């Protein structure tokens, strides 16, 4: 089954404790992206990747890191999480980032930073 | 500067009615347009792409108005199960950096 898989689905942690949210897709998609979704603010792009070893900042990259060492994986890293990073996070992928390419989303990761 | 705008609603609509809502975009060079549906606390799911000539999928019709820079979604014979938030997504500027999403329109179908 074609899918985007995020882990964990839920995480409660404390300020400053490094964490990684994994994202994996099995559709051989070139483009992958991370979003956070907050009430009243909608989906905001954190980082995206056009292909292996190519990553770019989205609209809200501060406090986050990503890597794209393999095509299928695009982990989101919070080196020193803070409470303002409490949010619902989605990973998405598409065949490419260019025109006419809808994105497919993972189930989401709900992060709470205390 | 808001690149993709939607009326947040909520739109309260009786079951069986027809409902339509729009999404405006700021960049006239935008080339790709989509409607997504998002249920509470779930991931957005692609509802339909929006083509220049307009397109229909069952009870759903999507249209693009390039002159006025908006897309629309029309739902006929609305069902209780249509209650959700509808997000529009636009490939702003036709570039290679993916989609920009509106904040969504919340639709509630009432029995």
Tab-separated table of N, CA, C and O in Angstrom, chain B residues 6-103:
chain	number	residue	atom	x	y	z
B	6	UNK	N	-8.827	31.809	2.395
B	6	UNK	CA	-10.122	31.165	2.426
B	6	UNK	C	-10.956	31.757	3.549
B	6	UNK	O	-10.409	32.157	4.586
B	7	UNK	N	-12.269	31.743	3.377
B	7	UNK	CA	-13.176	32.119	4.448
B	7	UNK	C	-13.186	30.957	5.445
B	7	UNK	O	-13.503	29.828	5.066
B	8	UNK	N	-12.834	31.202	6.698
B	8	UNK	CA	-12.729	30.081	7.644
B	8	UNK	C	-14.060	29.452	8.017
B	8	UNK	O	-14.097	28.327	8.525
B	9	UNK	N	-15.174	30.187	7.796
B	9	UNK	CA	-16.478	29.677	8.185
B	9	UNK	C	-16.672	29.783	9.690
B	9	UNK	O	-16.106	30.692	10.316
B	10	UNK	N	-17.435	28.907	10.345
B	10	UNK	CA	-18.005	27.708	9.737
B	10	UNK	C	-19.224	28.004	8.871
B	10	UNK	O	-19.935	28.965	9.115
B	11	UNK	N	-19.392	27.176	7.871
B	11	UNK	CA	-20.591	27.186	7.054
B	11	UNK	C	-21.509	26.091	7.604
B	11	UNK	O	-21.144	24.917	7.603
B	12	UNK	N	-22.651	26.487	8.086
B	12	UNK	CA	-23.649	25.525	8.571
B	12	UNK	C	-24.702	25.348	7.488
B	12	UNK	O	-25.414	26.294	7.148
B	13	UNK	N	-24.792	24.150	6.964
B	13	UNK	CA	-25.615	23.902	5.787
B	13	UNK	C	-26.521	22.701	6.050
B	13	UNK	O	-26.053	21.682	6.581
B	14	UNK	N	-27.805	22.786	5.710
B	14	UNK	CA	-28.682	21.618	5.913
B	14	UNK	C	-28.350	20.512	4.927
B	14	UNK	O	-27.955	20.756	3.772
B	15	UNK	N	-28.528	19.324	5.395
B	15	UNK	CA	-28.302	18.135	4.561
B	15	UNK	C	-29.115	18.254	3.279
B	15	UNK	O	-30.278	18.652	3.291
B	16	UNK	N	-28.482	17.905	2.151
B	16	UNK	CA	-29.166	17.960	0.869
B	16	UNK	C	-28.977	19.257	0.120
B	16	UNK	O	-29.268	19.342	-1.078
B	17	UNK	N	-28.499	20.268	0.797
B	17	UNK	CA	-28.302	21.569	0.148
B	17	UNK	C	-27.033	21.569	-0.698
B	17	UNK	O	-26.197	20.675	-0.609
B	18	UNK	N	-26.933	22.596	-1.513
B	18	UNK	CA	-25.722	22.832	-2.294
B	18	UNK	C	-24.918	23.931	-1.620
B	18	UNK	O	-25.480	24.952	-1.204
B	19	UNK	N	-23.642	23.726	-1.520
B	19	UNK	CA	-22.782	24.721	-0.878
B	19	UNK	C	-21.551	24.946	-1.748
B	19	UNK	O	-21.077	24.015	-2.413
B	20	UNK	N	-21.105	26.176	-1.763
B	20	UNK	CA	-19.905	26.506	-2.536
B	20	UNK	C	-19.024	27.449	-1.741
B	20	UNK	O	-19.534	28.308	-1.008
B	21	UNK	N	-17.736	27.284	-1.866
B	21	UNK	CA	-16.819	28.238	-1.266
B	21	UNK	C	-15.605	28.436	-2.154
B	21	UNK	O	-15.272	27.598	-2.990
B	22	UNK	N	-14.985	29.578	-1.958
B	22	UNK	CA	-13.888	30.007	-2.815
B	22	UNK	C	-12.571	30.053	-2.075
B	22	UNK	O	-12.520	30.038	-0.851
B	23	UNK	N	-11.524	30.157	-2.873
B	23	UNK	CA	-10.168	30.315	-2.363
B	23	UNK	C	-9.450	31.265	-3.319
B	23	UNK	O	-9.403	31.000	-4.523
B	24	UNK	N	-8.913	32.350	-2.796
B	24	UNK	CA	-8.207	33.300	-3.658
B	24	UNK	C	-6.702	33.129	-3.501
B	24	UNK	O	-6.213	32.758	-2.427
B	25	UNK	N	-5.993	33.394	-4.566
B	25	UNK	CA	-4.538	33.285	-4.540
B	25	UNK	C	-3.930	34.564	-5.109
B	25	UNK	O	-4.533	35.247	-5.921
B	26	UNK	N	-2.721	34.865	-4.659
B	26	UNK	CA	-2.162	36.182	-4.952
B	26	UNK	C	-1.306	36.228	-6.208
B	26	UNK	O	-1.177	37.284	-6.840
B	27	UNK	N	-0.705	35.098	-6.585
B	27	UNK	CA	0.265	35.115	-7.679
B	27	UNK	C	-0.364	34.624	-8.973
B	27	UNK	O	-0.768	33.460	-9.079
B	28	UNK	N	-0.441	35.512	-9.941
B	28	UNK	CA	-1.093	35.156	-11.196
B	28	UNK	C	-0.339	34.084	-11.972
B	28	UNK	O	-0.883	33.487	-12.894
B	29	UNK	N	0.926	33.827	-11.599
B	29	UNK	CA	1.711	32.800	-12.292
B	29	UNK	C	1.433	31.399	-11.766
B	29	UNK	O	1.972	30.423	-12.282
B	30	UNK	N	0.608	31.288	-10.731
B	30	UNK	CA	0.312	29.974	-10.145
B	30	UNK	C	-0.295	29.057	-11.195
B	30	UNK	O	-1.135	29.471	-11.993
B	31	UNK	N	0.139	27.796	-11.161
B	31	UNK	CA	-0.264	26.876	-12.221
B	31	UNK	C	-1.086	25.687	-11.738
B	31	UNK	O	-1.848	25.117	-12.498
B	32	UNK	N	-0.873	25.273	-10.503
B	32	UNK	CA	-1.511	24.044	-10.031
B	32	UNK	C	-2.381	24.343	-8.828
B	32	UNK	O	-1.983	25.095	-7.936
B	33	UNK	N	-3.555	23.705	-8.806
B	33	UNK	CA	-4.537	23.999	-7.764
B	33	UNK	C	-5.200	22.702	-7.333
B	33	UNK	O	-5.501	21.844	-8.169
B	34	UNK	N	-5.420	22.617	-6.029
B	34	UNK	CA	-6.009	21.394	-5.499
B	34	UNK	C	-6.955	21.732	-4.361
B	34	UNK	O	-6.771	22.725	-3.657
B	35	UNK	N	-7.930	20.857	-4.149
B	35	UNK	CA	-8.741	20.889	-2.939
B	35	UNK	C	-8.438	19.655	-2.105
B	35	UNK	O	-8.401	18.534	-2.625
B	36	UNK	N	-8.231	19.886	-0.805
B	36	UNK	CA	-8.027	18.805	0.150
B	36	UNK	C	-9.162	18.840	1.167
B	36	UNK	O	-9.711	19.899	1.470
B	37	UNK	N	-9.424	17.686	1.728
B	37	UNK	CA	-10.382	17.588	2.817
B	37	UNK	C	-9.622	17.141	4.057
B	37	UNK	O	-8.768	16.243	3.999
B	38	UNK	N	-9.926	17.784	5.183
B	38	UNK	CA	-9.284	17.397	6.438
B	38	UNK	C	-10.341	17.211	7.518
B	38	UNK	O	-11.092	18.122	7.825
B	39	UNK	N	-10.382	16.012	8.069
B	39	UNK	CA	-11.240	15.749	9.215
B	39	UNK	C	-10.467	16.077	10.485
B	39	UNK	O	-9.235	16.072	10.492
B	40	UNK	N	-11.219	16.314	11.556
B	40	UNK	CA	-10.618	16.793	12.795
B	40	UNK	C	-9.455	15.895	13.234
B	40	UNK	O	-9.610	14.683	13.373
B	41	UNK	N	-8.281	16.534	13.442
B	41	UNK	CA	-7.087	15.855	13.948
B	41	UNK	C	-6.539	14.780	13.009
B	41	UNK	O	-5.719	13.955	13.405
B	42	UNK	N	-7.005	14.787	11.750
B	42	UNK	CA	-6.492	13.810	10.793
B	42	UNK	C	-5.662	14.515	9.724
B	42	UNK	O	-5.625	15.741	9.660
B	43	UNK	N	-5.039	13.715	8.880
B	43	UNK	CA	-4.227	14.305	7.834
B	43	UNK	C	-5.097	14.833	6.697
B	43	UNK	O	-6.183	14.297	6.428
B	44	UNK	N	-4.639	15.869	5.987
B	44	UNK	CA	-5.357	16.316	4.794
B	44	UNK	C	-5.325	15.225	3.729
B	44	UNK	O	-4.303	14.565	3.527
B	45	UNK	N	-6.446	15.067	3.061
B	45	UNK	CA	-6.519	14.078	1.982
B	45	UNK	C	-6.953	14.774	0.705
B	45	UNK	O	-7.879	15.593	0.727
B	46	UNK	N	-6.301	14.428	-0.381
B	46	UNK	CA	-6.617	15.048	-1.657
B	46	UNK	C	-8.059	14.742	-2.049
B	46	UNK	O	-8.472	13.586	-2.112
B	47	UNK	N	-8.815	15.799	-2.293
B	47	UNK	CA	-10.194	15.642	-2.747
B	47	UNK	C	-10.232	15.644	-4.274
B	47	UNK	O	-10.784	14.748	-4.891
B	48	UNK	N	-9.646	16.678	-4.851
B	48	UNK	CA	-9.599	16.744	-6.304
B	48	UNK	C	-8.628	17.819	-6.758
B	48	UNK	O	-8.374	18.793	-6.050
B	49	UNK	N	-8.061	17.599	-7.944
B	49	UNK	CA	-7.284	18.637	-8.603
B	49	UNK	C	-8.252	19.600	-9.274
B	49	UNK	O	-9.414	19.261	-9.500
B	50	UNK	N	-7.778	20.788	-9.583
B	50	UNK	CA	-8.608	21.789	-10.255
B	50	UNK	C	-7.982	22.083	-11.598
B	50	UNK	O	-6.836	22.535	-11.671
B	51	UNK	N	-8.734	21.822	-12.644
B	51	UNK	CA	-8.214	22.025	-13.991
B	51	UNK	C	-8.773	23.308	-14.580
B	51	UNK	O	-9.828	23.797	-14.180
B	52	UNK	N	-8.084	23.818	-15.560
B	52	UNK	CA	-8.443	25.116	-16.145
B	52	UNK	C	-9.869	25.140	-16.671
B	52	UNK	O	-10.575	26.149	-16.565
B	53	UNK	N	-10.298	24.007	-17.209
B	53	UNK	CA	-11.632	23.954	-17.810
B	53	UNK	C	-12.706	23.601	-16.788
B	53	UNK	O	-13.876	23.477	-17.135
B	54	UNK	N	-12.301	23.434	-15.540
B	54	UNK	CA	-13.248	22.995	-14.523
B	54	UNK	C	-13.393	21.486	-14.578
B	54	UNK	O	-13.195	20.871	-15.626
B	55	UNK	N	-13.704	20.886	-13.460
B	55	UNK	CA	-13.857	19.439	-13.439
B	55	UNK	C	-14.813	19.011	-12.349
B	55	UNK	O	-15.039	19.730	-11.376
B	56	UNK	N	-15.355	17.831	-12.557
B	56	UNK	CA	-16.407	17.328	-11.683
B	56	UNK	C	-16.049	15.914	-11.245
B	56	UNK	O	-15.498	15.131	-12.010
B	57	UNK	N	-16.376	15.619	-10.006
B	57	UNK	CA	-16.182	14.263	-9.490
B	57	UNK	C	-17.382	13.945	-8.612
B	57	UNK	O	-17.427	14.341	-7.450
B	58	UNK	N	-18.357	13.288	-9.200
B	58	UNK	CA	-19.577	12.986	-8.459
B	58	UNK	C	-20.308	14.254	-8.057
B	58	UNK	O	-20.654	15.080	-8.911
B	59	UNK	N	-20.493	14.448	-6.764
B	59	UNK	CA	-21.220	15.625	-6.264
B	59	UNK	C	-20.341	16.869	-6.166
B	59	UNK	O	-20.824	17.940	-5.792
B	60	UNK	N	-19.084	16.717	-6.460
B	60	UNK	CA	-18.117	17.807	-6.284
B	60	UNK	C	-17.713	18.403	-7.635
B	60	UNK	O	-17.398	17.676	-8.564
B	61	UNK	N	-17.718	19.728	-7.685
B	61	UNK	CA	-17.277	20.434	-8.879
B	61	UNK	C	-16.256	21.485	-8.482
B	61	UNK	O	-16.492	22.269	-7.552
B	62	UNK	N	-15.146	21.488	-9.180
B	62	UNK	CA	-14.096	22.474	-8.922
B	62	UNK	C	-13.941	23.356	-10.150
B	62	UNK	O	-14.039	22.881	-11.282
B	63	UNK	N	-13.717	24.635	-9.898
B	63	UNK	CA	-13.532	25.560	-11.012
B	63	UNK	C	-12.391	26.515	-10.708
B	63	UNK	O	-12.084	26.804	-9.548
B	64	UNK	N	-11.794	26.999	-11.791
B	64	UNK	CA	-10.695	27.942	-11.695
B	64	UNK	C	-11.078	29.206	-12.452
B	64	UNK	O	-11.519	29.135	-13.604
B	65	UNK	N	-10.905	30.335	-11.808
B	65	UNK	CA	-11.131	31.625	-12.461
B	65	UNK	C	-9.813	32.386	-12.430
B	65	UNK	O	-9.455	33.006	-11.426
B	66	UNK	N	-9.084	32.308	-13.531
B	66	UNK	CA	-7.746	32.920	-13.564
B	66	UNK	C	-7.834	34.446	-13.551
B	66	UNK	O	-6.983	35.115	-12.969
B	67	UNK	N	-8.843	34.989	-14.199
B	67	UNK	CA	-8.954	36.452	-14.280
B	67	UNK	C	-9.087	37.069	-12.896
B	67	UNK	O	-8.472	38.093	-12.589
B	68	UNK	N	-9.868	36.420	-12.045
B	68	UNK	CA	-10.088	36.937	-10.692
B	68	UNK	C	-9.235	36.222	-9.654
B	68	UNK	O	-9.323	36.525	-8.471
B	69	UNK	N	-8.441	35.267	-10.097
B	69	UNK	CA	-7.488	34.553	-9.245
B	69	UNK	C	-8.167	33.877	-8.059
B	69	UNK	O	-7.833	34.138	-6.883
B	70	UNK	N	-9.118	33.012	-8.383
B	70	UNK	CA	-9.679	32.185	-7.323
B	70	UNK	C	-10.079	30.829	-7.894
B	70	UNK	O	-10.276	30.670	-9.102
B	71	UNK	N	-10.161	29.878	-6.977
B	71	UNK	CA	-10.729	28.580	-7.311
B	71	UNK	C	-11.955	28.379	-6.432
B	71	UNK	O	-12.083	29.007	-5.362
B	72	UNK	N	-12.831	27.529	-6.873
B	72	UNK	CA	-14.049	27.286	-6.114
B	72	UNK	C	-14.314	25.790	-6.011
B	72	UNK	O	-13.841	24.990	-6.823
B	73	UNK	N	-15.050	25.447	-4.978
B	73	UNK	CA	-15.504	24.075	-4.779
B	73	UNK	C	-16.995	24.119	-4.513
B	73	UNK	O	-17.452	24.859	-3.634
B	74	UNK	N	-17.736	23.342	-5.281
B	74	UNK	CA	-19.180	23.254	-5.101
B	74	UNK	C	-19.531	21.821	-4.737
B	74	UNK	O	-19.057	20.881	-5.381
B	75	UNK	N	-20.331	21.692	-3.705
B	75	UNK	CA	-20.803	20.373	-3.258
B	75	UNK	C	-22.309	20.341	-3.402
B	75	UNK	O	-23.029	21.150	-2.799
B	76	UNK	N	-22.786	19.406	-4.205
B	76	UNK	CA	-24.245	19.254	-4.391
B	76	UNK	C	-24.770	18.153	-3.485
B	76	UNK	O	-24.038	17.228	-3.120
B	77	UNK	N	-26.058	18.255	-3.151
B	77	UNK	CA	-26.714	17.205	-2.362
B	77	UNK	C	-25.842	16.816	-1.163
B	77	UNK	O	-25.449	15.659	-0.994
B	78	UNK	N	-25.509	17.775	-0.368
B	78	UNK	CA	-24.540	17.565	0.708
B	78	UNK	C	-25.015	16.480	1.685
B	78	UNK	O	-26.207	16.344	1.991
B	79	UNK	N	-24.027	15.716	2.161
B	79	UNK	CA	-24.260	14.616	3.107
B	79	UNK	C	-23.662	14.989	4.462
B	79	UNK	O	-22.734	15.802	4.542
B	80	UNK	N	-24.152	14.337	5.488
B	80	UNK	CA	-23.583	14.566	6.815
B	80	UNK	C	-22.073	14.284	6.812
B	80	UNK	O	-21.294	14.965	7.482
B	81	UNK	N	-21.687	13.295	6.034
B	81	UNK	CA	-20.276	12.896	5.981
B	81	UNK	C	-19.386	13.924	5.260
B	81	UNK	O	-18.162	13.790	5.269
B	82	UNK	N	-19.999	14.925	4.654
B	82	UNK	CA	-19.204	15.984	4.026
B	82	UNK	C	-18.678	16.993	5.049
B	82	UNK	O	-17.856	17.851	4.713
B	83	UNK	N	-19.147	16.904	6.267
B	83	UNK	CA	-18.674	17.806	7.325
B	83	UNK	C	-17.174	17.614	7.510
B	83	UNK	O	-16.710	16.506	7.791
B	84	UNK	N	-16.446	18.682	7.334
B	84	UNK	CA	-14.973	18.615	7.394
B	84	UNK	C	-14.436	20.020	7.167
B	84	UNK	O	-15.196	20.972	6.965
B	85	UNK	N	-13.124	20.132	7.184
B	85	UNK	CA	-12.473	21.373	6.772
B	85	UNK	C	-11.892	21.155	5.391
B	85	UNK	O	-11.244	20.140	5.133
B	86	UNK	N	-12.141	22.115	4.492
B	86	UNK	CA	-11.678	22.005	3.119
B	86	UNK	C	-10.542	22.998	2.900
B	86	UNK	O	-10.706	24.201	3.094
B	87	UNK	N	-9.410	22.457	2.513
B	87	UNK	CA	-8.212	23.265	2.299
B	87	UNK	C	-7.942	23.408	0.813
B	87	UNK	O	-7.994	22.410	0.082
B	88	UNK	N	-7.670	24.607	0.381
B	88	UNK	CA	-7.192	24.754	-0.981
B	88	UNK	C	-5.669	24.797	-0.964
B	88	UNK	O	-5.060	25.216	0.027
B	89	UNK	N	-5.069	24.336	-2.037
B	89	UNK	CA	-3.610	24.314	-2.141
B	89	UNK	C	-3.222	24.807	-3.524
B	89	UNK	O	-3.823	24.413	-4.520
B	90	UNK	N	-2.205	25.645	-3.544
B	90	UNK	CA	-1.796	26.298	-4.780
B	90	UNK	C	-0.290	26.185	-4.934
B	90	UNK	O	0.448	26.387	-3.962
B	91	UNK	N	0.138	25.861	-6.127
B	91	UNK	CA	1.565	25.921	-6.424
B	91	UNK	C	1.871	27.364	-6.792
B	91	UNK	O	1.764	27.770	-7.952
B	92	UNK	N	2.228	28.141	-5.764
B	92	UNK	CA	2.393	29.582	-5.927
B	92	UNK	C	3.537	29.882	-6.896
B	92	UNK	O	4.641	29.380	-6.727
B	93	UNK	N	3.260	30.682	-7.895
B	93	UNK	CA	4.299	31.113	-8.810
B	93	UNK	C	4.733	30.048	-9.796
B	93	UNK	O	5.654	30.277	-10.586
B	94	UNK	N	4.118	28.875	-9.743
B	94	UNK	CA	4.509	27.824	-10.676
B	94	UNK	C	5.893	27.280	-10.418
B	94	UNK	O	6.488	26.634	-11.270
B	95	UNK	N	6.423	27.519	-9.245
B	95	UNK	CA	7.792	27.121	-8.947
B	95	UNK	C	7.906	25.686	-8.486
B	95	UNK	O	6.936	24.937	-8.471
B	96	UNK	N	9.112	25.316	-8.066
B	96	UNK	CA	9.395	23.926	-7.720
B	96	UNK	C	9.473	23.716	-6.220
B	96	UNK	O	10.180	22.847	-5.761
B	97	UNK	N	8.772	24.491	-5.446
B	97	UNK	CA	8.852	24.358	-3.999
B	97	UNK	C	7.554	23.883	-3.379
B	97	UNK	O	7.266	24.148	-2.232
B	98	UNK	N	6.760	23.174	-4.137
B	98	UNK	CA	5.578	22.554	-3.572
B	98	UNK	C	4.384	23.481	-3.482
B	98	UNK	O	4.263	24.449	-4.216
B	99	UNK	N	3.505	23.173	-2.530
B	99	UNK	CA	2.208	23.816	-2.431
B	99	UNK	C	2.124	24.754	-1.234
B	99	UNK	O	2.739	24.522	-0.200
B	100	UNK	N	1.324	25.799	-1.420
B	100	UNK	CA	0.953	26.673	-0.310
B	100	UNK	C	-0.520	26.428	-0.013
B	100	UNK	O	-1.351	26.434	-0.923
B	101	UNK	N	-0.823	26.231	1.252
B	101	UNK	CA	-2.190	25.876	1.650
B	101	UNK	C	-2.914	27.073	2.250
B	101	UNK	O	-2.314	27.893	2.957
B	102	UNK	N	-4.205	27.151	1.973
B	102	UNK	CA	-5.046	28.065	2.707
B	102	UNK	C	-5.306	27.507	4.095
B	102	UNK	O	-4.981	26.355	4.391
B	103	UNK	N	-5.897	28.340	4.955
B	103	UNK	CA	-6.133	27.902	6.332
B	103	UNK	C	-7.356	27.009	6.450
B	103	UNK	O	-7.589	26.409	7.500
